[in-house]
């Protein structure tokens, strides 16, 4: 049997391991960490015939080398063992590329971008599902991509037919949120429709330069049959017209925007060419950025041939996305909003700009590189006070002082931030308490979801009737 090695025992790594095991591979999964939860996963996978090595990092000796190495998204693509594997001709790919190999008989919509991709992905999936398609969301939202492949009637792969077919129904469309990490580790992934939401500096600690980050994301669009671009993004507007001359553009600024949009807003309606599709205010999510997301979702739907009725139904009933401007509770006329997915300055600036002012902002965590200028400017205009948590708190405090903003407090933890935010909101007559961290979560939490869930739970504990 062929031998595969999976690096990373997260959800995507587990799905990749199960998929390959089902396809007749000998599978080993390794993770450099060890914990009680990882040990529980180890026991489950061992029962399924999958070897799991915890506290272990793969090395390539001269013995029995794997024929395939599959990398989870969080594993840097340029670590020495992966460079060596590629140089030695070992098939080395990411989990998303593995899923593509099994699911490429179905059309894909691939959504990438610095910000906005989760909401856009969720909107697209909702529209396709309202149209009657079996179109699950996967990638950074919903399922791991390989979990969808597990639910498919699997075909012959690597020349070997599977012993049995799974009974689940055929997937009509794969709706995939795809990060730069997943694009970087994909050689052939080519969606039917590629969507690029925004482009601003992010993940530079991994990708090193803005140009490299752009090039990685552009690969997904260049391999897509149709390309949809957010024409309101200045960086995409500058470079996308050169690299994707046949792209479909969108704009909230109307039909006369540049480049000329295919989907745009006019008189409060989403228009495709000259056809009105759905009133903009049918979408209950606030902010211009969500109008941009709406336009890209409508563009993808129309390229897939979806009729207006399904689009209207999906948008009208769309509940929003957890951890992205998610309304948690209203207490004494103060709205508590969870924007934990805002893990960089640009996303946090958009979140703060979207809510009513004045607002009490909770920010901080594990800081990222990036330009904080627009974020700081928005804080000065909209924030009655800022409560700082996590490792970034001292550095953020210094930056606020440098721009002449002194209405901040270092409170360190979410447990202190939430009740203090309520006190300040009453004192300053603020209408909103907003968690929008502008940081990664890994200093105090397992993920941005874990951080947002903690905020939600603290709000319920403190302010539920």
CSV table of C-alpha atoms in Angstrom, one decimal:
chain,number,residue,atom,x,y,z
A,1,UNK,CA,0.0,0.0,0.0
A,2,UNK,CA,1.2,3.6,-0.7
A,3,UNK,CA,2.4,5.5,2.3
A,4,UNK,CA,1.1,9.0,3.2
A,5,UNK,CA,2.2,11.4,6.0
A,6,UNK,CA,-0.1,14.1,7.3
A,7,UNK,CA,1.4,17.0,9.2
A,8,UNK,CA,-1.0,18.6,11.7
A,9,UNK,CA,-3.7,16.9,13.8
A,10,UNK,CA,-6.4,19.5,13.4
A,11,UNK,CA,-9.7,19.1,11.7
A,12,UNK,CA,-8.3,19.3,8.2
A,13,UNK,CA,-5.5,16.9,9.0
A,14,UNK,CA,-7.9,14.3,10.5
A,15,UNK,CA,-10.2,14.6,7.4
A,16,UNK,CA,-7.2,14.1,5.1
A,17,UNK,CA,-6.0,11.1,7.1
A,18,UNK,CA,-9.4,9.4,7.0
A,19,UNK,CA,-9.9,10.1,3.3
A,20,UNK,CA,-6.5,8.6,2.4
A,21,UNK,CA,-7.0,5.6,4.7
A,22,UNK,CA,-10.4,5.0,3.0
A,23,UNK,CA,-8.6,5.1,-0.3
A,24,UNK,CA,-6.2,2.3,0.7
A,25,UNK,CA,-3.2,4.3,1.9
A,26,UNK,CA,-1.0,3.6,4.9
A,27,UNK,CA,-1.4,6.8,6.8
A,28,UNK,CA,0.6,8.4,9.6
A,29,UNK,CA,-0.3,11.7,11.2
A,30,UNK,CA,2.1,13.8,13.2
A,31,UNK,CA,1.8,16.8,15.4
A,32,UNK,CA,4.6,18.6,17.1
A,33,UNK,CA,2.3,19.4,20.1
A,34,UNK,CA,0.7,17.1,22.6
A,35,UNK,CA,-2.3,17.6,24.8
A,36,UNK,CA,-5.2,15.7,26.3
A,37,UNK,CA,-7.5,16.5,23.3
A,38,UNK,CA,-4.8,15.4,20.9
A,39,UNK,CA,-4.3,12.2,22.8
A,40,UNK,CA,-8.1,11.5,22.5
A,41,UNK,CA,-7.9,12.0,18.8
A,42,UNK,CA,-4.9,9.7,18.6
A,43,UNK,CA,-6.9,6.9,20.3
A,44,UNK,CA,-9.8,7.3,17.9
A,45,UNK,CA,-7.6,7.3,14.8
A,46,UNK,CA,-5.5,4.4,16.0
A,47,UNK,CA,-8.7,2.3,16.2
A,48,UNK,CA,-9.4,3.3,12.5
A,49,UNK,CA,-5.9,2.0,11.6
A,50,UNK,CA,-4.2,5.4,11.3
A,51,UNK,CA,-0.9,5.9,13.1
A,52,UNK,CA,-0.6,9.1,15.1
A,53,UNK,CA,2.7,10.5,16.5
A,54,UNK,CA,2.4,13.3,19.0
A,55,UNK,CA,5.3,15.6,20.0
A,56,UNK,CA,6.9,14.5,16.7
A,57,UNK,CA,8.2,16.4,13.7
A,58,UNK,CA,8.7,14.7,10.4
A,59,UNK,CA,12.2,14.0,9.2
A,60,UNK,CA,13.3,12.5,5.9
A,61,UNK,CA,15.9,9.8,6.2
A,62,UNK,CA,17.0,7.3,3.6
A,63,UNK,CA,14.6,4.7,4.6
A,64,UNK,CA,10.9,4.2,3.8
A,65,UNK,CA,9.9,7.7,2.5
A,66,UNK,CA,6.3,8.7,2.2
A,67,UNK,CA,4.9,9.0,-1.4
A,68,UNK,CA,2.6,11.8,-0.3
A,69,UNK,CA,2.9,14.5,2.3
A,70,UNK,CA,-0.2,16.5,3.2
A,71,UNK,CA,0.1,19.7,5.1
A,72,UNK,CA,-2.5,21.3,7.3
A,73,UNK,CA,-3.1,25.1,6.7
A,74,UNK,CA,-1.3,26.2,9.8
A,75,UNK,CA,2.0,24.6,8.9
A,76,UNK,CA,4.4,27.0,7.1
A,77,UNK,CA,5.1,26.0,3.5
A,78,UNK,CA,8.8,26.9,3.7
A,79,UNK,CA,9.9,24.8,6.7
A,80,UNK,CA,13.1,22.8,5.9
A,81,UNK,CA,11.4,19.4,5.8
A,82,UNK,CA,8.9,20.5,3.2
A,83,UNK,CA,11.5,22.2,1.1
A,84,UNK,CA,13.6,18.9,1.2
A,85,UNK,CA,10.5,16.8,0.4
A,86,UNK,CA,9.8,18.9,-2.7
A,87,UNK,CA,13.4,18.8,-3.8
A,88,UNK,CA,13.4,15.0,-3.4
A,89,UNK,CA,10.3,14.7,-5.6
A,90,UNK,CA,7.9,13.7,-2.9
A,91,UNK,CA,4.3,14.7,-3.7
A,92,UNK,CA,3.8,17.5,-1.2
A,93,UNK,CA,0.5,19.3,-1.1
A,94,UNK,CA,-2.0,21.0,1.3
A,95,UNK,CA,-5.3,19.5,2.5
A,96,UNK,CA,-7.3,21.7,0.1
A,97,UNK,CA,-5.4,20.4,-2.9
A,98,UNK,CA,-6.0,16.8,-1.7
A,99,UNK,CA,-9.7,17.6,-1.6
A,100,UNK,CA,-9.6,19.1,-5.1
A,101,UNK,CA,-8.2,15.8,-6.4
A,102,UNK,CA,-11.2,14.0,-5.2
A,103,UNK,CA,-13.9,16.6,-5.8
A,104,UNK,CA,-12.8,18.3,-9.1
A,105,UNK,CA,-15.6,16.5,-11.0
A,106,UNK,CA,-17.9,19.0,-9.2
A,107,UNK,CA,-17.7,22.7,-10.0
A,108,UNK,CA,-16.1,25.0,-7.4
A,109,UNK,CA,-16.6,28.5,-6.3
A,110,UNK,CA,-13.3,29.6,-4.6
A,111,UNK,CA,-13.4,32.7,-2.4
A,112,UNK,CA,-10.2,34.4,-1.3
A,113,UNK,CA,-9.2,37.8,0.1
A,114,UNK,CA,-7.7,39.4,3.1
A,115,UNK,CA,-11.1,40.4,4.6
A,116,UNK,CA,-14.7,39.6,3.7
A,117,UNK,CA,-14.2,36.1,2.4
A,118,UNK,CA,-16.1,34.3,5.2
A,119,UNK,CA,-19.2,36.5,4.8
A,120,UNK,CA,-19.0,36.2,1.1
A,121,UNK,CA,-18.6,32.5,1.2
A,122,UNK,CA,-21.6,32.1,3.6
A,123,UNK,CA,-23.7,34.3,1.3
A,124,UNK,CA,-22.8,32.3,-1.8
A,125,UNK,CA,-23.5,29.0,-0.1
A,126,UNK,CA,-26.9,30.3,1.1
A,127,UNK,CA,-27.9,31.5,-2.4
A,128,UNK,CA,-26.8,28.2,-4.1
A,129,UNK,CA,-28.6,26.2,-1.4
A,130,UNK,CA,-31.8,28.3,-1.9
A,131,UNK,CA,-31.6,27.5,-5.6
A,132,UNK,CA,-31.8,23.8,-4.7
A,133,UNK,CA,-28.1,22.9,-5.1
A,134,UNK,CA,-26.3,20.6,-2.7
A,135,UNK,CA,-23.6,23.2,-2.1
A,136,UNK,CA,-21.9,23.0,1.2
A,137,UNK,CA,-19.4,25.6,2.4
A,138,UNK,CA,-15.9,24.3,3.3
A,139,UNK,CA,-12.3,25.4,3.9
A,140,UNK,CA,-12.0,28.1,6.5
A,141,UNK,CA,-15.8,28.0,7.0
A,142,UNK,CA,-18.1,25.0,7.6
A,143,UNK,CA,-16.4,21.6,6.8
A,144,UNK,CA,-12.8,20.9,6.1
A,145,UNK,CA,-12.6,20.3,2.4
A,146,UNK,CA,-11.6,16.7,2.7
A,147,UNK,CA,-14.7,16.1,4.9
A,148,UNK,CA,-16.8,16.8,1.8
A,149,UNK,CA,-14.7,14.3,-0.2
A,150,UNK,CA,-15.4,11.7,2.5
A,151,UNK,CA,-19.2,12.3,2.0
A,152,UNK,CA,-18.8,11.8,-1.8
A,153,UNK,CA,-19.3,8.6,-3.8
A,154,UNK,CA,-15.5,8.2,-4.2
A,155,UNK,CA,-14.0,7.3,-7.6
A,156,UNK,CA,-10.9,5.5,-8.6
A,157,UNK,CA,-7.8,7.4,-7.4
A,158,UNK,CA,-4.1,6.6,-8.1
A,159,UNK,CA,-5.3,3.7,-10.2
A,160,UNK,CA,-7.1,1.9,-7.4
A,161,UNK,CA,-10.9,1.5,-7.1
A,162,UNK,CA,-12.4,1.7,-3.7
A,163,UNK,CA,-14.0,-1.3,-2.0
A,164,UNK,CA,-17.3,0.5,-1.5
A,165,UNK,CA,-19.2,3.6,-2.4
A,166,UNK,CA,-20.6,5.9,0.2
A,167,UNK,CA,-24.4,6.6,-0.1
A,168,UNK,CA,-24.4,10.3,0.3
A,169,UNK,CA,-25.7,12.5,-2.6
A,170,UNK,CA,-23.4,14.0,-5.2
A,171,UNK,CA,-22.2,17.5,-4.4
A,172,UNK,CA,-23.5,20.0,-7.0
A,173,UNK,CA,-21.1,22.8,-6.1
A,174,UNK,CA,-18.2,23.1,-3.7
A,175,UNK,CA,-18.2,26.6,-2.0
A,176,UNK,CA,-14.7,27.0,-0.6
A,177,UNK,CA,-13.2,29.8,1.4
A,178,UNK,CA,-9.5,29.5,0.5
A,179,UNK,CA,-6.8,31.3,2.4
A,180,UNK,CA,-3.4,32.2,1.1
A,181,UNK,CA,-1.9,29.3,3.1
A,182,UNK,CA,-4.2,26.9,1.2
A,183,UNK,CA,-3.4,28.4,-2.2
A,184,UNK,CA,0.3,28.3,-1.5
A,185,UNK,CA,0.2,24.5,-1.0
A,186,UNK,CA,-2.1,23.9,-4.0
A,187,UNK,CA,-0.7,23.1,-7.5
A,188,UNK,CA,-3.8,22.5,-9.6
A,189,UNK,CA,-6.8,23.8,-7.7
A,190,UNK,CA,-8.8,25.7,-10.3
A,191,UNK,CA,-12.4,26.8,-9.4
A,192,UNK,CA,-15.1,27.4,-12.0
A,193,UNK,CA,-15.7,30.7,-10.3
A,194,UNK,CA,-12.9,32.5,-8.4
A,195,UNK,CA,-13.8,35.5,-6.1
A,196,UNK,CA,-11.3,38.0,-4.7
A,197,UNK,CA,-12.8,40.1,-2.0
A,198,UNK,CA,-10.1,42.5,-0.7
A,199,UNK,CA,-6.4,42.8,-0.6
A,200,UNK,CA,-4.5,44.5,2.2
A,201,UNK,CA,-1.3,43.7,4.1
A,202,UNK,CA,-1.7,40.5,6.3
A,203,UNK,CA,0.2,37.3,7.1
A,204,UNK,CA,3.5,39.1,6.2
A,205,UNK,CA,5.3,37.2,9.0
A,206,UNK,CA,4.7,34.1,6.8
A,207,UNK,CA,4.7,35.5,3.3
A,208,UNK,CA,7.5,38.1,3.9
A,209,UNK,CA,6.5,40.7,1.3
A,210,UNK,CA,3.2,42.2,0.0
A,211,UNK,CA,4.2,41.3,-3.5
A,212,UNK,CA,4.6,37.6,-2.6
A,213,UNK,CA,1.3,37.6,-0.7
A,214,UNK,CA,-0.4,39.1,-3.8
A,215,UNK,CA,1.2,36.6,-6.2
A,216,UNK,CA,0.0,33.7,-4.1
A,217,UNK,CA,-3.6,34.8,-4.1
A,218,UNK,CA,-3.5,35.7,-7.8
A,219,UNK,CA,-2.7,32.1,-8.6
A,220,UNK,CA,-6.1,31.0,-7.5
A,221,UNK,CA,-7.8,33.6,-9.7
A,222,UNK,CA,-5.6,32.9,-12.7
A,223,UNK,CA,-6.6,29.2,-12.5
A,224,UNK,CA,-10.3,30.1,-12.3
A,225,UNK,CA,-12.6,29.9,-15.3
A,226,UNK,CA,-14.5,33.0,-14.3
A,227,UNK,CA,-13.0,35.8,-12.0
A,228,UNK,CA,-15.0,38.1,-9.8
A,229,UNK,CA,-13.2,41.1,-8.3
A,230,UNK,CA,-14.3,43.7,-5.7
A,231,UNK,CA,-13.8,46.9,-7.7
A,232,UNK,CA,-14.0,49.1,-4.6
A,233,UNK,CA,-10.7,47.7,-3.3
A,234,UNK,CA,-7.9,50.1,-4.4
A,235,UNK,CA,-5.2,47.5,-4.6
A,236,UNK,CA,-7.3,45.0,-6.7
A,237,UNK,CA,-8.5,47.9,-8.9
A,238,UNK,CA,-4.9,48.8,-9.6
A,239,UNK,CA,-3.5,45.3,-10.3
A,240,UNK,CA,-6.5,43.2,-11.2
A,241,UNK,CA,-7.2,45.1,-14.5
A,242,UNK,CA,-3.8,44.2,-15.7
A,243,UNK,CA,-3.7,40.5,-14.6
A,244,UNK,CA,-7.3,39.5,-15.2
A,245,UNK,CA,-8.5,41.6,-18.2
A,246,UNK,CA,-11.7,39.5,-18.5
A,247,UNK,CA,-12.8,39.6,-14.9
A,248,UNK,CA,-16.3,40.5,-13.7
A,249,UNK,CA,-16.1,43.6,-11.4
A,250,UNK,CA,-18.5,44.8,-8.7
A,251,UNK,CA,-18.9,48.2,-7.0
A,252,UNK,CA,-21.1,49.9,-4.5
A,253,UNK,CA,-20.4,53.1,-6.3
A,254,UNK,CA,-22.8,52.6,-9.3
A,255,UNK,CA,-22.5,51.7,-12.9
A,256,UNK,CA,-20.0,54.4,-13.7
A,257,UNK,CA,-17.4,53.2,-11.3
A,258,UNK,CA,-13.9,52.2,-12.7
A,259,UNK,CA,-13.3,49.5,-13.8
A,260,UNK,CA,-16.9,49.3,-15.2
A,261,UNK,CA,-18.8,47.0,-12.9
A,262,UNK,CA,-21.0,44.1,-14.0
A,263,UNK,CA,-22.8,44.1,-10.6
A,264,UNK,CA,-23.4,47.4,-8.8
A,265,UNK,CA,-25.7,49.4,-6.6
A,266,UNK,CA,-28.2,51.9,-8.1
A,267,UNK,CA,-31.0,53.6,-6.2
A,268,UNK,CA,-30.8,51.1,-3.4
A,269,UNK,CA,-30.9,48.0,-5.6
A,270,UNK,CA,-28.3,45.4,-6.5
A,271,UNK,CA,-28.1,45.5,-10.3
A,272,UNK,CA,-26.6,43.0,-12.7
A,273,UNK,CA,-25.9,45.0,-15.9
A,274,UNK,CA,-29.2,46.8,-16.0
A,275,UNK,CA,-31.4,44.3,-14.3
A,276,UNK,CA,-32.6,44.9,-10.7
A,277,UNK,CA,-32.0,41.8,-8.5
A,278,UNK,CA,-32.6,42.5,-4.8
A,279,UNK,CA,-32.9,45.6,-2.6
A,280,UNK,CA,-29.7,46.3,-0.8
A,281,UNK,CA,-31.5,46.6,2.6
A,282,UNK,CA,-32.7,43.0,2.3
A,283,UNK,CA,-29.3,42.1,3.8
A,284,UNK,CA,-29.5,42.7,7.5
A,285,UNK,CA,-25.7,43.0,8.0
A,286,UNK,CA,-24.4,46.6,8.4
A,287,UNK,CA,-21.7,48.4,6.6
A,288,UNK,CA,-20.5,49.2,3.1
A,289,UNK,CA,-18.1,46.2,3.3
A,290,UNK,CA,-21.1,43.9,3.6
A,291,UNK,CA,-22.7,45.5,0.6
A,292,UNK,CA,-19.5,44.7,-1.3
A,293,UNK,CA,-19.7,41.1,-0.1
A,294,UNK,CA,-23.3,41.0,-1.2
A,295,UNK,CA,-22.4,42.2,-4.7
A,296,UNK,CA,-19.7,39.5,-5.1
A,297,UNK,CA,-22.1,36.8,-3.9
A,298,UNK,CA,-24.7,37.9,-6.5
A,299,UNK,CA,-22.1,38.0,-9.2
A,300,UNK,CA,-21.1,34.4,-8.4
A,301,UNK,CA,-24.7,33.3,-8.4
A,302,UNK,CA,-25.5,34.8,-11.7
A,303,UNK,CA,-22.4,33.3,-13.3
A,304,UNK,CA,-23.7,29.9,-12.1
A,305,UNK,CA,-27.1,30.6,-13.7
A,306,UNK,CA,-29.1,31.1,-10.5
A,307,UNK,CA,-32.4,32.9,-10.9
A,308,UNK,CA,-33.4,36.1,-9.2
A,309,UNK,CA,-36.0,34.4,-6.9
A,310,UNK,CA,-33.5,32.2,-5.2
A,311,UNK,CA,-31.1,35.1,-4.7
A,312,UNK,CA,-33.8,37.3,-3.1
A,313,UNK,CA,-34.9,34.4,-0.8
A,314,UNK,CA,-31.4,33.7,0.4
A,315,UNK,CA,-30.4,37.3,1.0
A,316,UNK,CA,-33.6,38.1,2.8
A,317,UNK,CA,-33.2,35.2,5.2
A,318,UNK,CA,-29.5,35.4,5.7
A,319,UNK,CA,-28.7,35.6,9.4
A,320,UNK,CA,-25.1,36.8,9.3
A,321,UNK,CA,-21.9,35.1,10.2
A,322,UNK,CA,-20.8,34.2,13.7
A,323,UNK,CA,-17.9,36.3,15.0
A,324,UNK,CA,-18.2,38.9,12.3
A,325,UNK,CA,-20.3,41.9,13.6
A,326,UNK,CA,-22.5,39.3,15.3
A,327,UNK,CA,-25.1,40.9,17.6
A,328,UNK,CA,-25.0,39.1,21.0
A,329,UNK,CA,-27.3,41.0,23.3
A,330,UNK,CA,-28.9,44.4,23.9
A,331,UNK,CA,-28.7,45.5,27.5
A,332,UNK,CA,-30.1,48.9,28.7
A,333,UNK,CA,-30.1,50.1,25.0
A,334,UNK,CA,-26.4,49.1,24.6
A,335,UNK,CA,-25.7,46.6,21.8
A,336,UNK,CA,-22.9,44.1,22.5
A,337,UNK,CA,-21.3,43.0,19.2
A,338,UNK,CA,-18.8,40.2,18.5
A,339,UNK,CA,-16.3,40.9,15.8
A,340,UNK,CA,-13.7,38.4,16.9
A,341,UNK,CA,-12.9,37.5,13.3
A,342,UNK,CA,-11.3,40.9,12.9
A,343,UNK,CA,-7.8,39.6,13.3
A,344,UNK,CA,-5.9,42.5,11.6
A,345,UNK,CA,-6.1,46.3,11.5
A,346,UNK,CA,-8.1,46.6,8.3
A,347,UNK,CA,-10.8,44.2,9.4
A,348,UNK,CA,-11.0,45.9,12.8
A,349,UNK,CA,-11.2,49.3,11.1
A,350,UNK,CA,-14.1,48.1,8.9
A,351,UNK,CA,-15.9,46.6,11.9
A,352,UNK,CA,-15.6,49.8,14.0
A,353,UNK,CA,-16.6,52.0,11.0
A,354,UNK,CA,-19.8,49.9,10.5
A,355,UNK,CA,-21.3,50.2,14.0
A,356,UNK,CA,-23.1,53.1,15.6
A,357,UNK,CA,-21.0,55.6,17.5
A,358,UNK,CA,-20.0,56.3,20.1
A,359,UNK,CA,-18.7,52.8,20.9
A,360,UNK,CA,-16.6,51.1,23.6
A,361,UNK,CA,-14.0,49.1,21.8
A,362,UNK,CA,-12.3,45.9,23.1
A,363,UNK,CA,-9.1,45.3,21.3
A,364,UNK,CA,-5.8,43.3,21.6
A,365,UNK,CA,-4.4,39.8,21.5
A,366,UNK,CA,-1.4,38.6,19.6
A,367,UNK,CA,-0.3,41.5,17.4
A,368,UNK,CA,0.2,41.2,13.7
A,369,UNK,CA,2.4,43.3,11.3
A,370,UNK,CA,0.5,45.9,9.3
A,371,UNK,CA,-0.4,49.5,8.9
A,372,UNK,CA,-2.6,50.7,11.8
A,373,UNK,CA,-3.2,54.3,10.5
A,374,UNK,CA,-6.8,53.9,9.3
A,375,UNK,CA,-7.7,51.9,12.4
A,376,UNK,CA,-6.3,54.5,14.7
A,377,UNK,CA,-8.1,57.3,12.8
A,378,UNK,CA,-11.4,55.5,13.1
A,379,UNK,CA,-10.8,55.0,16.8
A,380,UNK,CA,-10.3,58.7,17.3
A,381,UNK,CA,-13.6,59.4,15.5
A,382,UNK,CA,-15.9,56.6,16.8
A,383,UNK,CA,-14.6,55.1,20.0
A,384,UNK,CA,-15.6,56.7,23.4
A,385,UNK,CA,-13.0,54.4,25.1
A,386,UNK,CA,-10.8,51.5,24.3
A,387,UNK,CA,-10.2,48.5,26.6
A,388,UNK,CA,-7.0,46.6,25.8
A,389,UNK,CA,-6.4,42.9,26.4
A,390,UNK,CA,-3.7,40.4,25.7
A,391,UNK,CA,-0.1,40.6,24.7
A,392,UNK,CA,-0.6,43.6,22.4
A,393,UNK,CA,-2.1,45.8,25.1
A,394,UNK,CA,1.1,47.8,26.0
A,395,UNK,CA,2.1,48.3,22.4
A,396,UNK,CA,-1.5,49.4,21.5
A,397,UNK,CA,-1.5,51.8,24.4
A,398,UNK,CA,1.7,53.4,23.2
A,399,UNK,CA,0.3,53.7,19.7
A,400,UNK,CA,-2.9,55.4,21.0
A,401,UNK,CA,-0.8,57.8,23.0
A,402,UNK,CA,1.3,58.6,19.9
A,403,UNK,CA,-1.8,59.8,18.1
A,404,UNK,CA,-3.1,61.7,21.1
A,405,UNK,CA,-5.8,59.3,22.2
A,406,UNK,CA,-5.8,58.7,26.0
A,407,UNK,CA,-9.2,57.2,26.7
A,408,UNK,CA,-7.9,53.7,27.0
A,409,UNK,CA,-7.5,51.2,29.8
A,410,UNK,CA,-5.3,48.1,29.9
A,411,UNK,CA,-7.7,45.4,31.4
A,412,UNK,CA,-5.7,42.3,30.3
A,413,UNK,CA,-8.5,39.8,30.0
A,414,UNK,CA,-11.9,39.4,28.4
A,415,UNK,CA,-13.4,38.6,31.8
A,416,UNK,CA,-12.5,42.1,33.0
A,417,UNK,CA,-13.2,43.8,29.7
A,418,UNK,CA,-16.8,42.9,29.3
A,419,UNK,CA,-18.2,44.3,32.6
A,420,UNK,CA,-15.9,47.3,32.4
A,421,UNK,CA,-17.2,48.0,28.9
A,422,UNK,CA,-20.7,48.1,30.2
A,423,UNK,CA,-19.8,50.6,32.9
A,424,UNK,CA,-18.1,52.9,30.4
A,425,UNK,CA,-20.9,52.6,27.9
A,426,UNK,CA,-23.4,53.8,30.6
A,427,UNK,CA,-21.1,56.5,31.7
A,428,UNK,CA,-20.3,57.8,28.2
A,429,UNK,CA,-23.8,57.1,26.7
A,430,UNK,CA,-22.2,54.8,24.2
A,431,UNK,CA,-24.6,52.8,22.0
A,432,UNK,CA,-22.3,49.8,21.3
A,433,UNK,CA,-19.7,47.6,23.0
A,434,UNK,CA,-17.6,46.1,20.2
A,435,UNK,CA,-15.1,43.3,20.4
A,436,UNK,CA,-13.0,43.9,17.3
A,437,UNK,CA,-9.5,42.9,18.4
A,438,UNK,CA,-7.2,43.7,15.4
A,439,UNK,CA,-5.1,40.8,16.5
A,440,UNK,CA,-4.7,37.0,16.4
A,441,UNK,CA,-6.1,35.2,19.4
A,442,UNK,CA,-3.3,32.7,20.2
A,443,UNK,CA,-1.9,34.5,23.2
A,444,UNK,CA,-5.0,33.7,25.3
A,445,UNK,CA,-7.3,31.5,23.1
A,446,UNK,CA,-7.2,28.5,20.8
A,447,UNK,CA,-8.8,30.5,17.9
A,448,UNK,CA,-10.8,33.6,17.1
A,449,UNK,CA,-13.9,31.4,17.5
A,450,UNK,CA,-12.8,30.5,21.0
A,451,UNK,CA,-12.3,34.2,21.8
A,452,UNK,CA,-15.7,35.2,20.3
A,453,UNK,CA,-17.4,32.4,22.2
A,454,UNK,CA,-15.9,33.6,25.5
A,455,UNK,CA,-17.1,37.1,24.8
A,456,UNK,CA,-20.6,35.8,24.0
A,457,UNK,CA,-20.7,33.7,27.1
A,458,UNK,CA,-19.5,36.6,29.3
A,459,UNK,CA,-22.2,38.9,27.8
A,460,UNK,CA,-24.9,36.3,28.5
A,461,UNK,CA,-23.6,35.8,32.1
A,462,UNK,CA,-23.5,39.5,32.9
A,463,UNK,CA,-26.5,40.9,31.1
A,464,UNK,CA,-29.1,38.2,30.4
A,465,UNK,CA,-32.4,39.0,32.0
